[in-house]
Short mmCIF file of C-alpha atoms in Angstrom, two decimals:
data_model
loop_
_atom_site.label_atom_id
_atom_site.label_comp_id
_atom_site.label_asym_id
_atom_site.label_seq_id
_atom_site.Cartn_x
_atom_site.Cartn_y
_atom_site.Cartn_z
CA MET L 552 18.27 16.52 35.20
CA VAL L 553 19.08 12.82 34.82
CA TYR L 554 16.54 11.84 37.48
CA VAL L 555 13.81 13.88 35.84
CA ILE L 556 14.43 12.25 32.46
CA LEU L 557 14.58 8.78 34.03
CA ALA L 558 11.36 9.45 35.93
CA ALA L 559 9.59 10.48 32.70
CA ALA L 560 10.94 7.41 30.90
CA THR L 561 9.85 5.15 33.75
CA ILE L 562 6.32 6.58 33.76
CA LEU L 563 5.94 6.04 30.01
CA ALA L 564 7.38 2.53 30.18
CA VAL L 565 5.13 1.59 33.11
CA ILE L 566 2.06 2.93 31.28
CA TRP L 567 2.99 0.90 28.18
CA PHE L 568 3.49 -2.33 30.14
CA ILE L 569 0.27 -1.81 32.10
CA LEU L 570 -1.61 -1.41 28.82
CA LEU L 571 0.13 -4.51 27.46
CA GLY L 572 -1.04 -6.47 30.48
CA MET L 573 -4.64 -5.40 29.85
CA VAL L 574 -4.82 -6.72 26.29
CA SER L 575 -8.04 -8.73 25.95
CA GLU L 576 -8.86 -11.76 23.83
CA GLN L 577 -10.79 -9.47 21.50
CA ASP L 578 -7.67 -7.38 20.94
CA TRP L 579 -5.59 -10.47 20.12
CA VAL L 580 -8.24 -11.64 17.65
CA VAL L 581 -8.24 -8.28 15.84
CA ALA L 582 -4.41 -8.21 15.78
CA ALA L 583 -4.25 -11.79 14.45
CA THR L 584 -6.85 -10.97 11.78
CA ASN L 585 -4.77 -8.01 10.66
CA LYS L 586 -1.65 -10.16 10.48
CA VAL L 587 -3.54 -12.64 8.29
CA LEU L 588 -4.60 -9.77 6.02
CA ASP L 589 -1.00 -8.51 5.85
CA ASN L 590 0.20 -11.98 4.87
CA ARG L 591 -2.50 -12.25 2.20
CA GLY L 592 -1.35 -8.92 0.79
CA GLN L 593 2.23 -10.23 0.59
CA ILE L 594 0.97 -13.44 -1.04
CA ASN L 595 -0.87 -11.43 -3.71
CA LYS L 596 2.27 -9.38 -4.40
CA LEU L 597 4.36 -12.55 -4.70
CA ARG L 598 1.83 -14.08 -7.09
CA VAL L 599 1.83 -10.96 -9.26
CA LYS L 600 5.64 -10.98 -9.27
CA SER L 601 5.69 -14.69 -10.10
CA ALA L 602 3.30 -14.19 -13.01
CA SER L 603 5.47 -11.35 -14.31
CA ASN L 604 8.61 -13.48 -13.94
CA ARG L 605 7.00 -16.37 -15.82
CA GLY L 606 6.16 -14.00 -18.65
CA LEU L 607 9.77 -12.82 -18.83
CA LEU L 608 11.21 -16.35 -18.58
CA ALA L 609 8.96 -17.49 -21.44
CA GLN L 610 11.15 -15.40 -23.74
CA TYR L 611 14.26 -17.48 -22.91
CA ASN L 612 15.24 -21.14 -23.40
CA GLY L 613 17.78 -23.55 -21.97
CA MET L 614 20.69 -22.14 -19.99
CA SER L 615 19.64 -18.53 -20.53
CA ALA L 616 16.30 -19.28 -18.84
CA GLU L 617 18.12 -20.79 -15.85
CA VAL L 618 20.36 -17.72 -15.54
CA MET L 619 17.40 -15.34 -15.79
CA SER L 620 15.47 -17.31 -13.15
CA VAL L 621 18.37 -16.71 -10.73
CA PHE L 622 18.37 -12.97 -11.43
CA LEU L 623 14.57 -12.73 -11.14
CA GLY L 624 14.58 -14.44 -7.75
CA GLY L 625 12.58 -17.61 -8.51
CA ASP L 626 8.82 -18.06 -8.59
CA GLY L 627 8.12 -17.35 -4.90
CA ILE L 628 6.38 -20.71 -4.31
CA LYS L 629 8.27 -21.38 -1.07
CA ALA L 630 7.61 -17.89 0.30
CA ILE L 631 3.91 -18.17 -0.56
CA ALA L 632 3.66 -21.60 1.10
CA LYS L 633 5.39 -20.23 4.22
CA LEU L 634 2.97 -17.30 4.49
CA GLU L 635 -0.04 -19.56 3.92
CA ASP L 636 1.20 -21.88 6.67
CA ARG L 637 1.55 -18.92 9.04
CA ASN L 638 -2.00 -17.85 8.25
CA GLU L 639 -3.28 -21.33 9.08
CA GLN L 640 -1.45 -21.25 12.41
CA LEU L 641 -2.73 -17.76 13.21
CA GLN L 642 -6.28 -18.88 12.50
CA ARG L 643 -5.73 -21.83 14.87
CA GLY L 644 -4.64 -19.45 17.64
CA ASN L 645 -0.84 -19.37 17.33
CA LEU L 646 -0.09 -15.69 17.96
CA LYS L 647 3.70 -15.64 17.90
CA TRP L 648 3.75 -13.63 14.63
CA VAL L 649 1.47 -10.89 15.98
CA ASN L 650 3.17 -7.51 16.47
CA ILE L 651 3.25 -7.18 20.27
CA PHE L 652 4.53 -3.57 20.18
CA ALA L 653 1.19 -2.35 18.79
CA MET L 654 -1.02 -4.20 21.29
CA PRO L 655 -1.35 -1.36 23.88
CA GLY L 656 -2.86 0.74 21.09
CA TYR L 657 -5.76 -1.69 20.78
CA VAL L 658 -6.42 -1.32 24.52
CA LEU L 659 -6.51 2.48 24.25
CA GLN L 660 -9.01 2.27 21.38
CA ARG L 661 -11.20 -0.01 23.45
CA TRP L 662 -11.04 2.33 26.45
CA PHE L 663 -11.55 5.60 24.58
CA THR L 664 -14.33 5.04 22.07
CA SER L 665 -14.03 8.67 20.95
CA ILE L 666 -10.89 7.64 19.02
CA GLY L 667 -13.13 5.67 16.67
CA SER L 668 -15.24 8.72 15.85
CA GLY L 669 -12.45 11.25 15.32
CA GLY L 670 -11.34 12.84 12.08
CA ILE L 671 -8.12 10.81 11.86
CA HIS L 672 -10.05 7.55 12.19
CA LYS L 673 -12.55 8.58 9.49
CA ASN L 674 -9.77 9.71 7.15
CA ILE L 675 -7.88 6.42 7.51
CA LEU L 676 -11.08 4.37 7.25
CA THR L 677 -12.11 6.06 3.99
CA LYS L 678 -8.75 5.25 2.39
CA ASN L 679 -8.78 1.70 3.73
CA PHE L 680 -12.16 1.15 2.06
CA GLU L 681 -10.33 1.46 -1.25
CA LEU L 682 -7.29 -0.56 -0.22
CA TYR L 683 -8.95 -3.46 1.59
CA GLY L 684 -12.69 -3.26 0.92
CA LYS L 685 -15.53 -2.66 3.35
CA LYS L 686 -15.11 -6.04 5.02
CA ASN L 687 -11.53 -5.46 6.19
CA ALA L 688 -11.27 -1.66 6.32
CA GLU L 689 -12.27 -1.38 9.98
CA HIS L 690 -9.70 -3.99 11.08
CA LYS L 691 -6.87 -2.34 9.14
CA THR L 692 -7.85 1.07 10.52
CA LYS L 693 -7.64 -0.26 14.08
CA GLN L 694 -4.23 -1.74 13.30
CA LEU L 695 -2.78 1.54 12.08
CA ILE L 696 -4.26 3.61 14.92
CA ALA L 697 -2.93 1.05 17.41
CA LYS L 698 0.56 1.66 16.03
CA LEU L 699 0.08 5.43 16.08
CA LEU L 700 -0.89 5.25 19.76
CA SER L 701 1.55 2.62 21.01
CA TYR L 702 4.79 3.35 19.17
CA PRO L 703 5.25 6.92 20.50
CA ILE L 704 4.89 5.75 24.13
CA ILE L 705 7.55 3.03 24.01
CA GLY L 706 9.70 4.93 21.49
CA ILE L 707 9.92 8.14 23.49
CA ALA L 708 10.54 6.10 26.67
CA ALA L 709 13.50 4.39 24.98
CA SER L 710 14.82 7.75 23.76
CA LEU L 711 14.59 9.19 27.28
CA ILE L 712 16.45 6.23 28.78
CA ILE L 713 19.30 6.46 26.28
CA ALA L 714 19.55 10.22 26.77
CA ALA L 715 19.63 9.80 30.57
CA ILE L 716 22.45 7.23 30.32
CA VAL L 717 24.52 9.54 28.09
CA ILE L 718 23.90 12.59 30.30
CA GLY L 719 24.77 10.53 33.39
CA ALA L 720 28.10 9.67 31.74
CA GLY L 721 28.88 13.40 31.58
CA ASN L 722 27.92 14.17 27.96
CA MET L 723 25.16 16.73 28.54
CA ASN L 724 25.07 18.16 25.02
CA VAL L 725 25.15 14.75 23.36
CA GLY L 726 22.43 13.47 25.68
CA LEU L 727 20.16 16.42 24.97
CA ALA L 728 20.78 15.98 21.25
CA ILE L 729 19.82 12.30 21.48
CA LEU L 730 16.70 13.25 23.40
CA GLY L 731 15.62 15.88 20.87
CA ILE L 732 16.58 14.00 17.73
CA GLY L 733 15.21 10.69 19.01
CA THR L 734 11.85 12.21 19.91
CA LEU L 735 11.68 14.02 16.57
CA LEU L 736 12.49 10.81 14.64
CA ILE L 737 9.75 8.93 16.47
CA LEU L 738 7.19 11.62 15.66
CA VAL L 739 8.33 11.66 12.03
CA LEU L 740 8.02 7.86 11.91
CA VAL L 741 4.49 8.03 13.30
CA TYR L 742 3.46 10.66 10.76
CA ALA L 743 5.08 8.62 7.97
CA MET L 744 2.96 5.61 8.93
CA TYR L 745 -0.15 7.81 8.84
CA ASP L 746 0.81 9.37 5.51
CA GLU L 747 1.68 5.97 4.01
CA VAL L 748 -2.03 5.18 3.63
CA ARG L 749 -2.55 8.25 1.44
CA ASP L 750 0.55 7.37 -0.55
CA LYS L 751 -0.71 3.81 -1.13
CA VAL L 752 -4.07 5.12 -2.32
CA ASN L 753 -2.41 7.56 -4.74
CA LYS L 754 -0.13 4.84 -6.13
CA ARG L 755 -3.13 2.56 -6.49
CA HIS L 756 -5.04 5.24 -8.42
CA ASP L 757 -2.03 5.74 -10.70
CA ALA L 758 -1.71 1.98 -11.29
CA ILE L 759 -5.42 1.63 -12.09
CA ALA L 760 -5.22 4.59 -14.47
CA ARG L 761 -2.29 2.96 -16.29
CA GLN L 762 -4.11 -0.38 -16.58
CA PHE L 763 -7.47 1.06 -17.59
CA PRO L 764 -6.76 1.54 -21.35
CA ASN L 765 -5.80 -2.13 -21.72
CA VAL L 766 -8.87 -3.26 -19.78
CA VAL L 767 -11.41 -1.20 -21.70
CA SER L 768 -9.76 -2.12 -25.01
CA LYS L 769 -10.09 -5.84 -24.21
CA LEU L 770 -13.71 -5.36 -23.17
CA ALA L 771 -14.48 -3.45 -26.35
CA LEU L 772 -12.85 -6.15 -28.49
CA LEU L 773 -14.74 -8.99 -26.79
CA VAL L 774 -18.11 -7.23 -26.75
CA THR L 775 -17.92 -6.11 -30.38
CA SER L 776 -17.02 -9.69 -31.36
CA GLY L 777 -20.35 -10.87 -29.93
CA MET L 778 -19.60 -11.82 -26.31
CA ILE L 779 -22.08 -10.68 -23.63
CA VAL L 780 -20.83 -7.99 -21.25
CA ASN L 781 -20.68 -10.07 -18.05
CA LYS L 782 -18.74 -12.85 -19.77
CA ALA L 783 -16.38 -10.31 -21.38
CA TRP L 784 -15.84 -8.75 -17.95
CA LYS L 785 -14.99 -12.14 -16.45
CA GLU L 786 -12.73 -13.10 -19.34
CA THR L 787 -10.83 -9.81 -19.06
CA SER L 788 -10.50 -10.01 -15.27
CA PHE L 789 -8.55 -13.28 -15.44
CA SER L 790 -6.12 -12.11 -18.12
CA GLN L 791 -3.69 -10.38 -15.72
CA GLU L 792 -2.83 -10.15 -12.02
CA THR L 793 -2.50 -6.40 -11.44
CA GLU L 794 -4.71 -4.13 -9.32
CA LEU L 795 -7.55 -3.32 -11.70
CA TYR L 796 -7.85 -6.92 -12.89
CA GLN L 797 -8.00 -8.13 -9.26
CA GLU L 798 -10.81 -5.68 -8.53
CA MET L 799 -12.67 -6.92 -11.59
CA ARG L 800 -12.30 -10.49 -10.29
CA ARG L 801 -13.78 -9.43 -6.95
CA THR L 802 -16.78 -8.09 -8.83
CA THR L 803 -17.00 -11.35 -10.79
CA ASP L 804 -16.94 -13.34 -7.53
CA GLU L 805 -19.72 -11.16 -6.11
CA LEU L 806 -21.85 -11.66 -9.23
CA ASP L 807 -21.25 -15.43 -9.10
CA ASN L 808 -22.43 -15.38 -5.45
CA ASN L 809 -25.74 -13.78 -6.48
CA VAL L 810 -24.87 -10.25 -5.37
CA PRO L 811 -27.12 -7.85 -7.34
CA PRO L 812 -25.28 -6.17 -10.25
CA ASP L 813 -26.02 -2.70 -8.84
CA ALA L 814 -24.29 -3.63 -5.58
CA ALA L 815 -21.41 -5.53 -7.20
CA TYR L 816 -20.50 -2.79 -9.68
CA GLY L 817 -21.16 -0.15 -7.01
CA ASN L 818 -18.58 -1.85 -4.79
CA PHE L 819 -16.20 -1.86 -7.76
CA ILE L 820 -16.65 1.91 -8.15
CA THR L 821 -16.03 2.44 -4.42
CA ARG L 822 -12.91 0.28 -4.32
CA CYS L 823 -11.30 1.81 -7.41
CA ASN L 824 -12.53 5.38 -6.82
CA THR L 825 -11.41 6.80 -10.16
CA LYS L 826 -13.51 8.64 -12.71
CA GLU L 827 -12.55 6.19 -15.47
CA THR L 828 -13.67 3.07 -13.61
CA ALA L 829 -16.85 4.83 -12.41
CA LYS L 830 -17.71 5.69 -16.01
CA LEU L 831 -17.02 2.12 -17.16
CA ALA L 832 -19.12 0.50 -14.41
CA SER L 833 -21.97 2.96 -14.96
CA ALA L 834 -22.02 2.16 -18.68
CA ILE L 835 -22.16 -1.57 -17.96
CA LEU L 836 -24.96 -1.11 -15.41
CA GLN L 837 -26.90 0.93 -17.94
CA ASN L 838 -26.41 -1.83 -20.50
CA LEU L 839 -27.64 -4.48 -18.05
CA SER L 840 -30.72 -2.51 -16.99
CA LYS L 841 -31.77 -0.93 -20.30
CA GLY L 842 -30.20 -3.25 -22.84
CA ASN L 843 -28.11 -0.56 -24.52
CA ALA L 844 -27.24 -1.94 -27.96
CA GLU L 845 -24.49 0.66 -28.41
CA ILE L 846 -22.34 -0.68 -25.56
CA GLY L 847 -19.68 -1.92 -28.02
CA ARG L 848 -19.29 1.50 -29.64
CA LEU L 849 -19.31 3.16 -26.22
CA LEU L 850 -16.50 0.92 -25.01
CA GLN L 851 -14.51 1.62 -28.17
CA SER L 852 -14.96 5.36 -27.63
CA MET L 853 -13.87 4.98 -23.99
CA ALA L 854 -10.81 3.02 -25.12
CA LYS L 855 -9.75 5.79 -27.51
CA GLU L 856 -10.20 8.42 -24.81
CA ALA L 857 -8.27 6.29 -22.32
CA TRP L 858 -5.30 5.80 -24.65
CA LEU L 859 -5.26 9.52 -25.45
CA GLU L 860 -5.28 10.37 -21.74
CA ARG L 861 -2.55 7.79 -21.20
CA ARG L 862 -0.33 9.57 -23.72
CA HIS L 863 -1.01 12.95 -22.09
CA THR L 864 -0.21 11.48 -18.66
CA ALA L 865 3.04 9.97 -19.93
CA LYS L 866 4.01 13.35 -21.39
CA ARG L 867 3.26 15.13 -18.09
CA ASP L 868 5.23 12.51 -16.15
CA SER L 869 8.23 12.92 -18.44
CA GLU L 870 8.12 16.69 -17.94
CA LYS L 871 8.01 16.22 -14.16
CA ALA L 872 10.95 13.82 -14.35
CA ASN L 873 12.96 16.34 -16.36
CA SER L 874 12.30 19.07 -13.80
CA LYS L 875 13.31 16.76 -10.94
CA LEU L 876 16.55 15.91 -12.75
CA MET L 877 17.44 19.59 -13.07
CA ILE L 878 18.74 19.96 -9.49
CA PRO L 879 21.02 16.87 -9.46
CA THR L 880 22.28 17.84 -12.92
CA MET L 881 23.23 21.31 -11.67
CA LEU L 882 24.91 19.84 -8.59
CA LEU L 883 26.89 17.46 -10.78
CA PHE L 884 27.89 20.36 -13.03
CA LEU L 885 29.06 22.40 -10.03
CA ALA L 886 31.05 19.43 -8.68
CA ILE L 887 32.80 18.95 -12.03
CA LEU L 888 33.43 22.68 -12.27
CA ALA L 889 34.98 22.66 -8.78
CA MET L 890 37.21 19.70 -9.69
CA LEU L 891 38.50 21.64 -12.70
CA MET L 892 38.88 25.04 -11.06
CA VAL L 893 40.50 24.03 -7.75
CA PRO L 894 43.75 22.71 -9.35
CA VAL L 895 43.92 25.79 -11.59
CA ALA L 896 43.49 28.10 -8.61
CA MET L 897 46.17 26.21 -6.65
CA ASN L 898 48.62 26.50 -9.56
CA PHE L 899 48.04 30.24 -9.77
CA SER L 900 48.52 30.67 -6.03
CA SER L 901 51.83 28.81 -6.15
CA LEU L 902 53.29 31.15 -8.79
#
């Protein structure tokens, strides 16, 4: 039994190391590019957090501001500088921050081109279009699939080795439990990484939906006050650092780089992928092409609808939260009831 498990573990480990030895320069370049993208994502999060912290600290003065800055964790300047320095080194060829455990997965994708045309690849790629844009979606998709292919090989090999050691020490049941539970945990981890993309997209949609009423209200205010639509769009995009505002800035950058409005706002619709943003971008495109004089009233109407939908969403979320709290509330009630009844029962039994 032990020898069979060790043989299986050895085969998996040898396969993984052979694949690791066949990593090409192209694979390292893709992995380094993905690491740069990951670092940029962390930098954006730190900048958003820093902007939020500055807004909170602006409400305090003197010693209270110093105390709040400690609780809020600073402005993240050092962490941002560290990540930017790593990106510079990665772009110069320093690969020590690249995740080596995923590298065999890149080799398998290069060998088996059918992986890139499968349903899983297409599903991940579609979601990554929204998260990272068309330019980076393919790289991020390769990164995730590399992990999905590589982690199970080395993870199951490690689980088999540990199980063999325990069984060899005479603990058959414990060893088999480690083997089963370890393999199951690895598979669950792999599925969680796959499902994380869908979860990120859903959270992104929710965040955009929450930010949309503020955005369309600002646009309506600026346009009705006499500002042209493109300038109002740009002015609004730089007013905050959250998801929808960042996507608006990407559109602004594309327009400033002479990308046609149809393409720029079309990319905005693709990246956001919500009915509200699609309606907004379509209205702006119609205004640009046909000179719709009613764009101000249309934006005001959209703002009213958005705030109404926001209230309905908040009400639905509160109802969901109440239903989720029902189970822990009942468990807490039963625990309190048990704490009260057990002493009473013991007193009666002692009589």
